[in-house]
């Protein structure tokens, strides 16, 4: 009985401390968030109400205030036009470069250089296991593919850093067959504070990659050759309006119905960039 009583007292003390902290957080948030309902989820405080003013600026002020009590805010869309302010325990660190393993990023990148060069050579009918001295045959494919992937991931990376989101450097994924790579990715290590930051970070990668993929495809199509009707092995121009338009721009010739093209290594890399 004494142990149970002590447990009840301890639980009540923790509950009172939690209530006191919730009241303090609510006071700090009141200037930028009109609180109507307060809920708890373990050690998180969830306030339902409406944001005062522009959400992005309100979030910045909430982040500064709540950091003084060791909390990180998150603004979410509620139901019926309301908003949710979630006060998470802990403070997000500043958006500084993450301590990591640079050797791992470099190793994966160099491995992907090797596998994409091997894949590019295989597409040209050269087996680098048998003829390693002919590795340059695979570079017209490998280098633009890597450039497009790197631009894509750095687009994500710098947009994330601009919004104060902690991310890693790109991890490249080498594979010893097919296209030579499964692409690349970065890891997100902190909260994304709002939809604007999420959108900017998400769209920056494809736009950066597209800025290299379209010129690669355009110049590569100038070195591509059309295939006679009925011959297999090419890429159908009808598969993409953009591909057909760029081919007509590069070749200066109209597109025949059902036309297929044997893509040059540079054009193939640009086509993959679009994909």
Short mmCIF file of C-alpha atoms in Angstrom, two decimals:
data_model
loop_
_atom_site.label_atom_id
_atom_site.label_comp_id
_atom_site.label_asym_id
_atom_site.label_seq_id
_atom_site.Cartn_x
_atom_site.Cartn_y
_atom_site.Cartn_z
CA UNK A 1 0.00 0.00 0.00
CA UNK A 2 2.81 2.42 0.79
CA UNK A 3 4.43 1.70 -2.62
CA UNK A 4 1.15 2.28 -4.42
CA UNK A 5 0.61 5.52 -2.52
CA UNK A 6 4.10 6.76 -3.38
CA UNK A 7 3.47 5.93 -7.02
CA UNK A 8 0.22 7.90 -7.00
CA UNK A 9 1.96 10.90 -5.43
CA UNK A 10 4.77 10.74 -7.97
CA UNK A 11 2.34 10.46 -10.88
CA UNK A 12 0.33 13.41 -9.60
CA UNK A 13 3.48 15.49 -9.23
CA UNK A 14 4.53 14.70 -12.80
CA UNK A 15 1.04 15.55 -14.06
CA UNK A 16 1.09 18.90 -12.25
CA UNK A 17 4.53 19.67 -13.66
CA UNK A 18 3.27 18.81 -17.15
CA UNK A 19 0.24 21.04 -16.73
CA UNK A 20 2.44 23.88 -15.55
CA UNK A 21 4.72 23.47 -18.58
CA UNK A 22 1.69 23.37 -20.90
CA UNK A 23 0.41 26.63 -19.43
CA UNK A 24 3.83 28.22 -19.92
CA UNK A 25 3.98 27.07 -23.56
CA UNK A 26 0.43 28.34 -24.14
CA UNK A 27 1.40 31.76 -22.77
CA UNK A 28 4.40 31.95 -25.08
CA UNK A 29 2.31 30.88 -28.09
CA UNK A 30 -0.70 33.11 -27.42
CA UNK A 31 0.63 36.10 -29.38
CA UNK A 32 0.77 34.10 -32.62
CA UNK A 33 -1.77 31.33 -32.02
CA UNK A 34 -5.34 31.68 -30.75
CA UNK A 35 -5.73 28.54 -28.61
CA UNK A 36 -9.21 27.04 -28.33
CA UNK A 37 -8.52 23.44 -27.24
CA UNK A 38 -5.51 21.90 -25.48
CA UNK A 39 -4.69 18.18 -25.64
CA UNK A 40 -1.79 15.98 -24.56
CA UNK A 41 -0.06 13.08 -26.30
CA UNK A 42 2.48 11.70 -23.85
CA UNK A 43 4.94 14.59 -23.50
CA UNK A 44 3.69 16.55 -26.51
CA UNK A 45 1.25 19.46 -26.17
CA UNK A 46 -1.33 19.85 -28.93
CA UNK A 47 -3.15 23.17 -29.21
CA UNK A 48 -6.08 23.57 -31.58
CA UNK A 49 -7.10 27.01 -32.82
CA UNK A 50 -6.10 29.56 -35.46
CA UNK A 51 -2.85 31.16 -36.48
CA UNK A 52 -2.57 34.91 -36.00
CA UNK A 53 -1.12 36.46 -39.15
CA UNK A 54 0.97 34.86 -41.86
CA UNK A 55 1.80 31.23 -40.89
CA UNK A 56 5.43 31.28 -41.98
CA UNK A 57 6.32 34.35 -39.95
CA UNK A 58 4.20 33.13 -37.04
CA UNK A 59 6.12 29.87 -37.05
CA UNK A 60 9.47 31.67 -36.94
CA UNK A 61 8.37 33.62 -33.87
CA UNK A 62 6.92 30.52 -32.22
CA UNK A 63 10.14 28.65 -32.84
CA UNK A 64 12.20 31.34 -31.10
CA UNK A 65 9.86 31.61 -28.11
CA UNK A 66 9.34 27.90 -27.54
CA UNK A 67 13.08 27.26 -27.75
CA UNK A 68 13.40 29.13 -24.45
CA UNK A 69 11.47 26.30 -22.74
CA UNK A 70 13.07 23.49 -24.70
CA UNK A 71 10.24 22.93 -27.19
CA UNK A 72 9.98 22.77 -31.00
CA UNK A 73 6.70 23.86 -32.67
CA UNK A 74 4.98 22.19 -35.59
CA UNK A 75 2.03 23.75 -37.41
CA UNK A 76 -0.48 21.39 -39.00
CA UNK A 77 -3.80 21.80 -40.74
CA UNK A 78 -6.73 20.78 -38.56
CA UNK A 79 -10.37 20.14 -39.38
CA UNK A 80 -13.03 22.71 -40.12
CA UNK A 81 -10.57 25.49 -40.92
CA UNK A 82 -8.66 25.17 -37.65
CA UNK A 83 -4.91 24.71 -37.20
CA UNK A 84 -2.91 22.53 -34.84
CA UNK A 85 0.16 23.70 -32.97
CA UNK A 86 2.16 20.74 -31.69
CA UNK A 87 4.89 21.53 -29.14
CA UNK A 88 7.45 18.73 -29.31
CA UNK A 89 10.02 18.24 -26.54
CA UNK A 90 13.56 19.21 -27.53
CA UNK A 91 14.98 21.94 -29.74
CA UNK A 92 16.01 21.38 -33.34
CA UNK A 93 19.70 22.16 -33.91
CA UNK A 94 20.71 24.85 -36.35
CA UNK A 95 21.06 23.93 -40.01
CA UNK A 96 24.78 23.27 -40.01
CA UNK A 97 26.58 20.61 -42.05
CA UNK A 98 25.99 17.25 -40.40
CA UNK A 99 28.98 15.39 -39.04
CA UNK A 100 29.18 12.29 -41.15
CA UNK A 101 31.44 10.00 -43.06
CA UNK A 102 32.73 11.88 -46.11
CA UNK A 103 34.68 8.81 -47.15
CA UNK A 104 31.40 6.86 -47.53
CA UNK A 105 29.84 9.50 -49.79
CA UNK A 106 33.04 9.62 -51.87
CA UNK A 107 33.31 5.83 -52.05
CA UNK A 108 29.70 5.45 -53.24
CA UNK A 109 30.17 8.20 -55.81
CA UNK A 110 33.35 6.63 -57.22
CA UNK A 111 31.69 3.22 -57.24
CA UNK A 112 28.80 4.71 -59.21
CA UNK A 113 31.27 6.27 -61.65
CA UNK A 114 32.65 2.76 -62.21
CA UNK A 115 29.29 1.02 -62.58
CA UNK A 116 27.76 3.64 -64.89
CA UNK A 117 30.92 3.62 -67.02
CA UNK A 118 30.63 -0.17 -67.22
CA UNK A 119 26.93 0.12 -68.14
CA UNK A 120 27.65 2.75 -70.79
CA UNK A 121 30.29 0.54 -72.35
CA UNK A 122 27.95 -2.48 -72.31
CA UNK A 123 25.34 -0.41 -74.16
CA UNK A 124 27.98 0.15 -76.85
CA UNK A 125 28.81 -3.56 -77.03
CA UNK A 126 32.08 -3.33 -75.08
CA UNK A 127 32.71 -5.64 -72.11
CA UNK A 128 35.13 -3.85 -69.80
CA UNK A 129 35.91 -7.10 -68.00
CA UNK A 130 37.51 -8.25 -71.25
CA UNK A 131 38.74 -4.86 -72.50
CA UNK A 132 39.29 -2.55 -69.49
CA UNK A 133 41.44 -0.20 -71.57
CA UNK A 134 38.34 0.87 -73.51
CA UNK A 135 36.63 2.41 -70.47
CA UNK A 136 36.34 5.77 -72.27
CA UNK A 137 33.59 4.25 -74.42
CA UNK A 138 31.28 4.33 -71.41
CA UNK A 139 32.00 7.92 -70.33
CA UNK A 140 29.60 9.70 -72.78
CA UNK A 141 26.81 7.95 -70.88
CA UNK A 142 28.26 7.85 -67.36
CA UNK A 143 29.31 11.49 -67.00
CA UNK A 144 26.00 13.14 -67.97
CA UNK A 145 24.01 10.63 -65.89
CA UNK A 146 26.13 11.43 -62.84
CA UNK A 147 25.93 15.17 -63.53
CA UNK A 148 22.12 15.03 -63.71
CA UNK A 149 21.89 12.94 -60.52
CA UNK A 150 24.30 15.24 -58.69
CA UNK A 151 22.43 18.37 -59.78
CA UNK A 152 19.14 16.80 -58.68
CA UNK A 153 20.39 15.90 -55.20
CA UNK A 154 22.22 19.19 -54.68
CA UNK A 155 19.01 20.99 -55.60
CA UNK A 156 17.31 19.21 -52.70
CA UNK A 157 20.34 19.79 -50.46
CA UNK A 158 20.72 23.55 -50.91
CA UNK A 159 16.96 24.19 -50.78
CA UNK A 160 16.83 22.27 -47.49
CA UNK A 161 19.76 24.22 -46.05
CA UNK A 162 18.10 27.48 -47.11
CA UNK A 163 15.05 26.57 -45.02
CA UNK A 164 17.07 25.47 -42.01
CA UNK A 165 16.53 21.73 -42.55
CA UNK A 166 19.40 19.42 -41.63
CA UNK A 167 20.26 17.01 -44.42
CA UNK A 168 23.15 14.76 -45.37
CA UNK A 169 25.28 14.91 -48.48
CA UNK A 170 24.04 12.70 -51.36
CA UNK A 171 24.39 8.94 -51.18
CA UNK A 172 24.86 7.46 -54.67
CA UNK A 173 23.60 3.93 -55.32
CA UNK A 174 25.82 1.87 -57.64
CA UNK A 175 24.58 -1.36 -59.24
CA UNK A 176 26.76 -3.66 -61.40
CA UNK A 177 24.11 -4.22 -64.09
CA UNK A 178 21.39 -2.47 -66.10
CA UNK A 179 21.72 1.31 -65.94
CA UNK A 180 24.65 1.16 -63.52
CA UNK A 181 22.82 3.01 -60.74
CA UNK A 182 19.57 3.17 -58.84
CA UNK A 183 20.00 6.94 -58.45
CA UNK A 184 20.93 8.85 -55.31
CA UNK A 185 19.29 10.26 -52.19
CA UNK A 186 19.84 12.56 -49.24
CA UNK A 187 18.63 11.93 -45.70
CA UNK A 188 16.52 14.47 -43.78
CA UNK A 189 17.60 14.74 -40.14
CA UNK A 190 15.29 17.44 -38.77
CA UNK A 191 11.69 18.56 -38.92
CA UNK A 192 10.26 20.31 -41.98
CA UNK A 193 8.52 23.31 -40.50
CA UNK A 194 5.89 24.10 -43.17
CA UNK A 195 4.52 23.26 -46.59
CA UNK A 196 6.51 26.03 -48.25
CA UNK A 197 9.78 24.50 -47.08
CA UNK A 198 8.59 21.02 -48.10
CA UNK A 199 7.54 22.23 -51.55
CA UNK A 200 10.73 24.21 -52.18
CA UNK A 201 12.94 21.31 -51.12
CA UNK A 202 10.94 18.80 -53.16
CA UNK A 203 10.76 20.78 -56.40
CA UNK A 204 14.35 22.06 -56.36
CA UNK A 205 15.76 18.61 -57.16
CA UNK A 206 13.74 17.89 -60.33
CA UNK A 207 14.20 21.44 -61.59
CA UNK A 208 17.97 21.32 -61.11
CA UNK A 209 18.17 17.94 -62.81
CA UNK A 210 15.92 19.13 -65.63
CA UNK A 211 18.24 22.06 -66.29
CA UNK A 212 20.91 19.53 -67.32
CA UNK A 213 18.69 16.76 -68.70
CA UNK A 214 17.06 18.88 -71.43
CA UNK A 215 20.34 20.21 -72.92
CA UNK A 216 21.86 16.70 -72.72
CA UNK A 217 18.88 15.26 -74.56
CA UNK A 218 18.83 18.06 -77.12
CA UNK A 219 22.52 17.76 -78.02
CA UNK A 220 22.42 13.98 -77.77
CA UNK A 221 19.52 13.75 -80.22
CA UNK A 222 21.63 15.54 -82.81
CA UNK A 223 23.92 12.47 -82.73
CA UNK A 224 21.07 9.95 -82.67
CA UNK A 225 19.90 8.16 -85.80
CA UNK A 226 16.36 7.32 -86.88
CA UNK A 227 15.57 3.65 -87.42
CA UNK A 228 13.72 2.28 -90.45
CA UNK A 229 10.09 1.30 -89.83
CA UNK A 230 9.73 -2.14 -88.29
CA UNK A 231 13.28 -2.24 -86.84
CA UNK A 232 13.34 -2.95 -83.11
CA UNK A 233 15.77 -1.64 -80.52
CA UNK A 234 15.07 2.08 -80.60
CA UNK A 235 13.06 4.51 -78.51
CA UNK A 236 9.64 5.54 -79.80
CA UNK A 237 9.32 9.28 -80.20
CA UNK A 238 5.60 8.99 -79.51
CA UNK A 239 6.42 8.03 -75.91
CA UNK A 240 6.89 11.69 -74.99
CA UNK A 241 5.73 14.97 -76.50
CA UNK A 242 8.87 16.68 -75.16
CA UNK A 243 11.11 13.99 -76.67
CA UNK A 244 9.43 14.31 -80.09
CA UNK A 245 9.65 18.11 -80.02
CA UNK A 246 13.33 18.11 -79.02
CA UNK A 247 14.13 15.58 -81.76
CA UNK A 248 12.48 17.74 -84.42
CA UNK A 249 14.37 20.75 -83.04
CA UNK A 250 17.71 18.91 -83.03
CA UNK A 251 17.34 17.21 -86.40
CA UNK A 252 15.37 19.87 -88.25
CA UNK A 253 13.13 17.16 -89.66
CA UNK A 254 9.44 16.46 -89.10
CA UNK A 255 8.47 13.47 -86.99
CA UNK A 256 7.16 10.50 -88.96
CA UNK A 257 4.29 8.51 -87.39
CA UNK A 258 5.66 5.68 -85.29
CA UNK A 259 9.24 6.93 -85.69
CA UNK A 260 11.86 5.25 -83.46
CA UNK A 261 15.36 6.52 -82.78
CA UNK A 262 18.55 4.79 -81.68
CA UNK A 263 19.54 7.18 -78.91
CA UNK A 264 23.17 8.21 -78.56
CA UNK A 265 24.72 7.71 -75.09
CA UNK A 266 24.29 11.43 -74.30
CA UNK A 267 20.66 11.40 -75.46
CA UNK A 268 19.97 8.25 -73.45
CA UNK A 269 21.40 9.92 -70.34
CA UNK A 270 19.18 12.96 -70.95
CA UNK A 271 16.14 10.72 -71.50
CA UNK A 272 16.86 9.01 -68.17
CA UNK A 273 17.12 12.45 -66.59
CA UNK A 274 13.59 13.24 -67.78
CA UNK A 275 12.37 9.90 -66.54
#
